[in-house]
Amino acid sequence: MSVIAIVLYLAIIIIAVAGMWKAFEKAGQPGWAAIIPFYNIFIMLEIINKPWWWFFMLLIPGVNVVFTV
């Protein structure tokens, strides 16, 4: 992979994390929670007022599409 592709990939990741961090802070949650895998999903479910068991539904292929919509 070329250096340009790696830099572009890292830039996209940084922008995505920064956006999620800001969204968490605006919702009254800690911003650092955006960078913790799986924990950030629990926090997102809390922000949108959905039950915790939806997390497990998001792990099942096919079912996750329905719950995401």
PDB file of N, CA and C in Angstrom:
ATOM      1  N   MET A   1       0.852  -1.168   0.000  1.00  0.00           N
ATOM      2  CA  MET A   1       0.000   0.000   0.000  1.00  0.00           C
ATOM      3  C   MET A   1       0.903   1.238   0.000  1.00  0.00           C
ATOM      4  N   SER A   2       0.500   2.220  -0.744  1.00  0.00           N
ATOM      5  CA  SER A   2       1.343   3.399  -0.849  1.00  0.00           C
ATOM      6  C   SER A   2       1.191   4.302   0.374  1.00  0.00           C
ATOM      7  N   VAL A   3       2.132   5.183   0.518  1.00  0.00           N
ATOM      8  CA  VAL A   3       2.140   6.105   1.649  1.00  0.00           C
ATOM      9  C   VAL A   3       0.933   7.033   1.583  1.00  0.00           C
ATOM     10  N   ILE A   4       0.548   7.442   0.403  1.00  0.00           N
ATOM     11  CA  ILE A   4      -0.602   8.337   0.241  1.00  0.00           C
ATOM     12  C   ILE A   4      -1.883   7.652   0.705  1.00  0.00           C
ATOM     13  N   ALA A   5      -2.043   6.392   0.375  1.00  0.00           N
ATOM     14  CA  ALA A   5      -3.229   5.649   0.793  1.00  0.00           C
ATOM     15  C   ALA A   5      -3.276   5.512   2.313  1.00  0.00           C
ATOM     16  N   ILE A   6      -2.154   5.262   2.925  1.00  0.00           N
ATOM     17  CA  ILE A   6      -2.095   5.126   4.382  1.00  0.00           C
ATOM     18  C   ILE A   6      -2.436   6.446   5.055  1.00  0.00           C
ATOM     19  N   VAL A   7      -1.889   7.540   4.556  1.00  0.00           N
ATOM     20  CA  VAL A   7      -2.174   8.858   5.123  1.00  0.00           C
ATOM     21  C   VAL A   7      -3.650   9.195   4.949  1.00  0.00           C
ATOM     22  N   LEU A   8      -4.221   8.904   3.792  1.00  0.00           N
ATOM     23  CA  LEU A   8      -5.639   9.159   3.552  1.00  0.00           C
ATOM     24  C   LEU A   8      -6.504   8.319   4.487  1.00  0.00           C
ATOM     25  N   TYR A   9      -6.144   7.065   4.665  1.00  0.00           N
ATOM     26  CA  TYR A   9      -6.866   6.165   5.566  1.00  0.00           C
ATOM     27  C   TYR A   9      -6.844   6.696   6.998  1.00  0.00           C
ATOM     28  N   LEU A  10      -5.680   7.108   7.480  1.00  0.00           N
ATOM     29  CA  LEU A  10      -5.561   7.643   8.828  1.00  0.00           C
ATOM     30  C   LEU A  10      -6.334   8.945   8.988  1.00  0.00           C
ATOM     31  N   ALA A  11      -6.355   9.779   7.950  1.00  0.00           N
ATOM     32  CA  ALA A  11      -7.098  11.038   8.000  1.00  0.00           C
ATOM     33  C   ALA A  11      -8.596  10.768   8.127  1.00  0.00           C
ATOM     34  N   ILE A  12      -9.093   9.796   7.397  1.00  0.00           N
ATOM     35  CA  ILE A  12     -10.517   9.451   7.470  1.00  0.00           C
ATOM     36  C   ILE A  12     -10.867   8.924   8.858  1.00  0.00           C
ATOM     37  N   ILE A  13     -10.008   8.094   9.424  1.00  0.00           N
ATOM     38  CA  ILE A  13     -10.245   7.568  10.766  1.00  0.00           C
ATOM     39  C   ILE A  13     -10.260   8.692  11.795  1.00  0.00           C
ATOM     40  N   ILE A  14      -9.324   9.614  11.699  1.00  0.00           N
ATOM     41  CA  ILE A  14      -9.261  10.729  12.647  1.00  0.00           C
ATOM     42  C   ILE A  14     -10.501  11.601  12.544  1.00  0.00           C
ATOM     43  N   ILE A  15     -10.972  11.869  11.342  1.00  0.00           N
ATOM     44  CA  ILE A  15     -12.183  12.677  11.150  1.00  0.00           C
ATOM     45  C   ILE A  15     -13.401  11.959  11.731  1.00  0.00           C
ATOM     46  N   ALA A  16     -13.505  10.654  11.519  1.00  0.00           N
ATOM     47  CA  ALA A  16     -14.639   9.891  12.048  1.00  0.00           C
ATOM     48  C   ALA A  16     -14.637   9.880  13.576  1.00  0.00           C
ATOM     49  N   VAL A  17     -13.486   9.661  14.183  1.00  0.00           N
ATOM     50  CA  VAL A  17     -13.397   9.655  15.641  1.00  0.00           C
ATOM     51  C   VAL A  17     -13.692  11.040  16.211  1.00  0.00           C
ATOM     52  N   ALA A  18     -13.183  12.076  15.571  1.00  0.00           N
ATOM     53  CA  ALA A  18     -13.442  13.439  16.051  1.00  0.00           C
ATOM     54  C   ALA A  18     -14.931  13.767  15.973  1.00  0.00           C
ATOM     55  N   GLY A  19     -15.593  13.341  14.910  1.00  0.00           N
ATOM     56  CA  GLY A  19     -17.029  13.580  14.774  1.00  0.00           C
ATOM     57  C   GLY A  19     -17.834  12.835  15.820  1.00  0.00           C
ATOM     58  N   MET A  20     -17.471  11.580  16.070  1.00  0.00           N
ATOM     59  CA  MET A  20     -18.182  10.800  17.080  1.00  0.00           C
ATOM     60  C   MET A  20     -17.918  11.374  18.468  1.00  0.00           C
ATOM     61  N   TRP A  21     -16.686  11.802  18.725  1.00  0.00           N
ATOM     62  CA  TRP A  21     -16.326  12.407  20.010  1.00  0.00           C
ATOM     63  C   TRP A  21     -17.197  13.633  20.261  1.00  0.00           C
ATOM     64  N   LYS A  22     -17.332  14.495  19.260  1.00  0.00           N
ATOM     65  CA  LYS A  22     -18.125  15.721  19.392  1.00  0.00           C
ATOM     66  C   LYS A  22     -19.604  15.395  19.595  1.00  0.00           C
ATOM     67  N   ALA A  23     -20.111  14.393  18.893  1.00  0.00           N
ATOM     68  CA  ALA A  23     -21.510  13.999  19.046  1.00  0.00           C
ATOM     69  C   ALA A  23     -21.774  13.478  20.459  1.00  0.00           C
ATOM     70  N   PHE A  24     -20.845  12.705  21.007  1.00  0.00           N
ATOM     71  CA  PHE A  24     -20.994  12.199  22.374  1.00  0.00           C
ATOM     72  C   PHE A  24     -21.021  13.357  23.364  1.00  0.00           C
ATOM     73  N   GLU A  25     -20.132  14.324  23.186  1.00  0.00           N
ATOM     74  CA  GLU A  25     -20.092  15.464  24.100  1.00  0.00           C
ATOM     75  C   GLU A  25     -21.377  16.286  24.024  1.00  0.00           C
ATOM     76  N   LYS A  26     -21.911  16.474  22.835  1.00  0.00           N
ATOM     77  CA  LYS A  26     -23.154  17.231  22.689  1.00  0.00           C
ATOM     78  C   LYS A  26     -24.324  16.512  23.336  1.00  0.00           C
ATOM     79  N   ALA A  27     -24.248  15.195  23.407  1.00  0.00           N
ATOM     80  CA  ALA A  27     -25.310  14.408  24.030  1.00  0.00           C
ATOM     81  C   ALA A  27     -25.120  14.280  25.537  1.00  0.00           C
ATOM     82  N   GLY A  28     -24.076  14.901  26.070  1.00  0.00           N
ATOM     83  CA  GLY A  28     -23.849  14.855  27.510  1.00  0.00           C
ATOM     84  C   GLY A  28     -23.105  13.624  27.983  1.00  0.00           C
ATOM     85  N   GLN A  29     -22.469  12.917  27.074  1.00  0.00           N
ATOM     86  CA  GLN A  29     -21.688  11.720  27.416  1.00  0.00           C
ATOM     87  C   GLN A  29     -20.205  12.059  27.326  1.00  0.00           C
ATOM     88  N   PRO A  30     -19.345  11.254  27.945  1.00  0.00           N
ATOM     89  CA  PRO A  30     -17.907  11.526  27.842  1.00  0.00           C
ATOM     90  C   PRO A  30     -17.402  11.284  26.421  1.00  0.00           C
ATOM     91  N   GLY A  31     -16.616  12.205  25.911  1.00  0.00           N
ATOM     92  CA  GLY A  31     -16.105  12.098  24.548  1.00  0.00           C
ATOM     93  C   GLY A  31     -15.170  10.919  24.350  1.00  0.00           C
ATOM     94  N   TRP A  32     -14.408  10.582  25.392  1.00  0.00           N
ATOM     95  CA  TRP A  32     -13.451   9.473  25.270  1.00  0.00           C
ATOM     96  C   TRP A  32     -14.148   8.146  25.001  1.00  0.00           C
ATOM     97  N   ALA A  33     -15.425   8.052  25.291  1.00  0.00           N
ATOM     98  CA  ALA A  33     -16.153   6.804  25.063  1.00  0.00           C
ATOM     99  C   ALA A  33     -16.249   6.477  23.574  1.00  0.00           C
ATOM    100  N   ALA A  34     -16.029   7.452  22.717  1.00  0.00           N
ATOM    101  CA  ALA A  34     -16.105   7.230  21.276  1.00  0.00           C
ATOM    102  C   ALA A  34     -14.981   6.330  20.763  1.00  0.00           C
ATOM    103  N   ILE A  35     -13.888   6.243  21.494  1.00  0.00           N
ATOM    104  CA  ILE A  35     -12.745   5.465  20.998  1.00  0.00           C
ATOM    105  C   ILE A  35     -12.643   4.068  21.611  1.00  0.00           C
ATOM    106  N   ILE A  36     -13.578   3.716  22.481  1.00  0.00           N
ATOM    107  CA  ILE A  36     -13.574   2.387  23.113  1.00  0.00           C
ATOM    108  C   ILE A  36     -14.508   1.474  22.319  1.00  0.00           C
ATOM    109  N   PRO A  37     -13.977   0.433  21.676  1.00  0.00           N
ATOM    110  CA  PRO A  37     -14.841  -0.464  20.899  1.00  0.00           C
ATOM    111  C   PRO A  37     -15.906  -1.123  21.774  1.00  0.00           C
ATOM    112  N   PHE A  38     -17.068  -1.322  21.230  1.00  0.00           N
ATOM    113  CA  PHE A  38     -18.242  -1.932  21.855  1.00  0.00           C
ATOM    114  C   PHE A  38     -18.866  -1.022  22.924  1.00  0.00           C
ATOM    115  N   TYR A  39     -18.042  -0.388  23.759  1.00  0.00           N
ATOM    116  CA  TYR A  39     -18.597   0.528  24.756  1.00  0.00           C
ATOM    117  C   TYR A  39     -19.277   1.702  24.072  1.00  0.00           C
ATOM    118  N   ASN A  40     -18.704   2.160  22.952  1.00  0.00           N
ATOM    119  CA  ASN A  40     -19.320   3.287  22.253  1.00  0.00           C
ATOM    120  C   ASN A  40     -20.701   2.920  21.701  1.00  0.00           C
ATOM    121  N   ILE A  41     -20.915   1.661  21.388  1.00  0.00           N
ATOM    122  CA  ILE A  41     -22.237   1.235  20.916  1.00  0.00           C
ATOM    123  C   ILE A  41     -23.243   1.310  22.064  1.00  0.00           C
ATOM    124  N   PHE A  42     -22.828   0.878  23.261  1.00  0.00           N
ATOM    125  CA  PHE A  42     -23.708   0.985  24.424  1.00  0.00           C
ATOM    126  C   PHE A  42     -24.079   2.445  24.693  1.00  0.00           C
ATOM    127  N   ILE A  43     -23.105   3.329  24.580  1.00  0.00           N
ATOM    128  CA  ILE A  43     -23.364   4.750  24.816  1.00  0.00           C
ATOM    129  C   ILE A  43     -24.288   5.311  23.739  1.00  0.00           C
ATOM    130  N   MET A  44     -24.085   4.910  22.492  1.00  0.00           N
ATOM    131  CA  MET A  44     -24.979   5.370  21.422  1.00  0.00           C
ATOM    132  C   MET A  44     -26.410   4.897  21.663  1.00  0.00           C
ATOM    133  N   LEU A  45     -26.573   3.666  22.103  1.00  0.00           N
ATOM    134  CA  LEU A  45     -27.910   3.164  22.414  1.00  0.00           C
ATOM    135  C   LEU A  45     -28.535   3.951  23.567  1.00  0.00           C
ATOM    136  N   GLU A  46     -27.715   4.344  24.525  1.00  0.00           N
ATOM    137  CA  GLU A  46     -28.209   5.150  25.635  1.00  0.00           C
ATOM    138  C   GLU A  46     -28.632   6.537  25.145  1.00  0.00           C
ATOM    139  N   ILE A  47     -27.877   7.104  24.218  1.00  0.00           N
ATOM    140  CA  ILE A  47     -28.190   8.434  23.678  1.00  0.00           C
ATOM    141  C   ILE A  47     -29.535   8.416  22.949  1.00  0.00           C
ATOM    142  N   ILE A  48     -29.804   7.354  22.199  1.00  0.00           N
ATOM    143  CA  ILE A  48     -31.054   7.302  21.428  1.00  0.00           C
ATOM    144  C   ILE A  48     -32.178   6.607  22.178  1.00  0.00           C
ATOM    145  N   ASN A  49     -31.942   6.347  23.476  1.00  0.00           N
ATOM    146  CA  ASN A  49     -32.964   5.768  24.354  1.00  0.00           C
ATOM    147  C   ASN A  49     -33.493   4.410  23.884  1.00  0.00           C
ATOM    148  N   LYS A  50     -32.590   3.533  23.540  1.00  0.00           N
ATOM    149  CA  LYS A  50     -32.944   2.161  23.173  1.00  0.00           C
ATOM    150  C   LYS A  50     -32.441   1.214  24.258  1.00  0.00           C
ATOM    151  N   PRO A  51     -33.080   0.062  24.440  1.00  0.00           N
ATOM    152  CA  PRO A  51     -32.656  -0.871  25.500  1.00  0.00           C
ATOM    153  C   PRO A  51     -31.278  -1.473  25.213  1.00  0.00           C
ATOM    154  N   TRP A  52     -30.601  -1.905  26.274  1.00  0.00           N
ATOM    155  CA  TRP A  52     -29.244  -2.433  26.165  1.00  0.00           C
ATOM    156  C   TRP A  52     -29.177  -3.710  25.357  1.00  0.00           C
ATOM    157  N   TRP A  53     -30.256  -4.491  25.330  1.00  0.00           N
ATOM    158  CA  TRP A  53     -30.212  -5.771  24.622  1.00  0.00           C
ATOM    159  C   TRP A  53     -30.143  -5.570  23.111  1.00  0.00           C
ATOM    160  N   TRP A  54     -30.378  -4.363  22.604  1.00  0.00           N
ATOM    161  CA  TRP A  54     -30.223  -4.099  21.177  1.00  0.00           C
ATOM    162  C   TRP A  54     -28.780  -4.328  20.742  1.00  0.00           C
ATOM    163  N   PHE A  55     -27.848  -4.179  21.654  1.00  0.00           N
ATOM    164  CA  PHE A  55     -26.442  -4.414  21.335  1.00  0.00           C
ATOM    165  C   PHE A  55     -26.253  -5.817  20.770  1.00  0.00           C
ATOM    166  N   PHE A  56     -26.880  -6.803  21.385  1.00  0.00           N
ATOM    167  CA  PHE A  56     -26.755  -8.181  20.922  1.00  0.00           C
ATOM    168  C   PHE A  56     -27.447  -8.380  19.579  1.00  0.00           C
ATOM    169  N   MET A  57     -28.535  -7.659  19.343  1.00  0.00           N
ATOM    170  CA  MET A  57     -29.212  -7.743  18.050  1.00  0.00           C
ATOM    171  C   MET A  57     -28.337  -7.164  16.936  1.00  0.00           C
ATOM    172  N   LEU A  58     -27.506  -6.179  17.275  1.00  0.00           N
ATOM    173  CA  LEU A  58     -26.614  -5.580  16.284  1.00  0.00           C
ATOM    174  C   LEU A  58     -25.460  -6.506  15.907  1.00  0.00           C
ATOM    175  N   LEU A  59     -25.235  -7.553  16.683  1.00  0.00           N
ATOM    176  CA  LEU A  59     -24.166  -8.508  16.386  1.00  0.00           C
ATOM    177  C   LEU A  59     -24.623  -9.657  15.486  1.00  0.00           C
ATOM    178  N   ILE A  60     -25.928  -9.815  15.289  1.00  0.00           N
ATOM    179  CA  ILE A  60     -26.462 -10.924  14.495  1.00  0.00           C
ATOM    180  C   ILE A  60     -26.599 -10.471  13.037  1.00  0.00           C
ATOM    181  N   PRO A  61     -25.922 -11.164  12.117  1.00  0.00           N
ATOM    182  CA  PRO A  61     -26.020 -10.781  10.706  1.00  0.00           C
ATOM    183  C   PRO A  61     -27.458 -10.853  10.203  1.00  0.00           C
ATOM    184  N   GLY A  62     -27.854  -9.865   9.445  1.00  0.00           N
ATOM    185  CA  GLY A  62     -29.207  -9.802   8.909  1.00  0.00           C
ATOM    186  C   GLY A  62     -30.147  -9.057   9.847  1.00  0.00           C
ATOM    187  N   VAL A  63     -30.142  -9.445  11.099  1.00  0.00           N
ATOM    188  CA  VAL A  63     -30.982  -8.779  12.102  1.00  0.00           C
ATOM    189  C   VAL A  63     -30.453  -7.367  12.344  1.00  0.00           C
ATOM    190  N   ASN A  64     -29.129  -7.198  12.283  1.00  0.00           N
ATOM    191  CA  ASN A  64     -28.546  -5.891  12.553  1.00  0.00           C
ATOM    192  C   ASN A  64     -29.012  -4.826  11.553  1.00  0.00           C
ATOM    193  N   VAL A  65     -29.311  -5.237  10.321  1.00  0.00           N
ATOM    194  CA  VAL A  65     -29.789  -4.280   9.332  1.00  0.00           C
ATOM    195  C   VAL A  65     -31.149  -3.741   9.754  1.00  0.00           C
ATOM    196  N   VAL A  66     -32.021  -4.612  10.238  1.00  0.00           N
ATOM    197  CA  VAL A  66     -33.354  -4.196  10.674  1.00  0.00           C
ATOM    198  C   VAL A  66     -33.247  -3.268  11.878  1.00  0.00           C
ATOM    199  N   PHE A  67     -32.411  -3.606  12.850  1.00  0.00           N
ATOM    200  CA  PHE A  67     -32.287  -2.792  14.051  1.00  0.00           C
ATOM    201  C   PHE A  67     -31.565  -1.471  13.777  1.00  0.00           C
ATOM    202  N   THR A  68     -30.689  -1.452  12.804  1.00  0.00           N
ATOM    203  CA  THR A  68     -30.000  -0.220  12.460  1.00  0.00           C
ATOM    204  C   THR A  68     -30.948   0.775  11.809  1.00  0.00           C
ATOM    205  N   VAL A  69     -31.837   0.276  10.979  1.00  0.00           N
ATOM    206  CA  VAL A  69     -32.805   1.166  10.317  1.00  0.00           C
ATOM    207  C   VAL A  69     -33.764   1.699  11.350  1.00  0.00           C
TER     208      VAL A  69
END
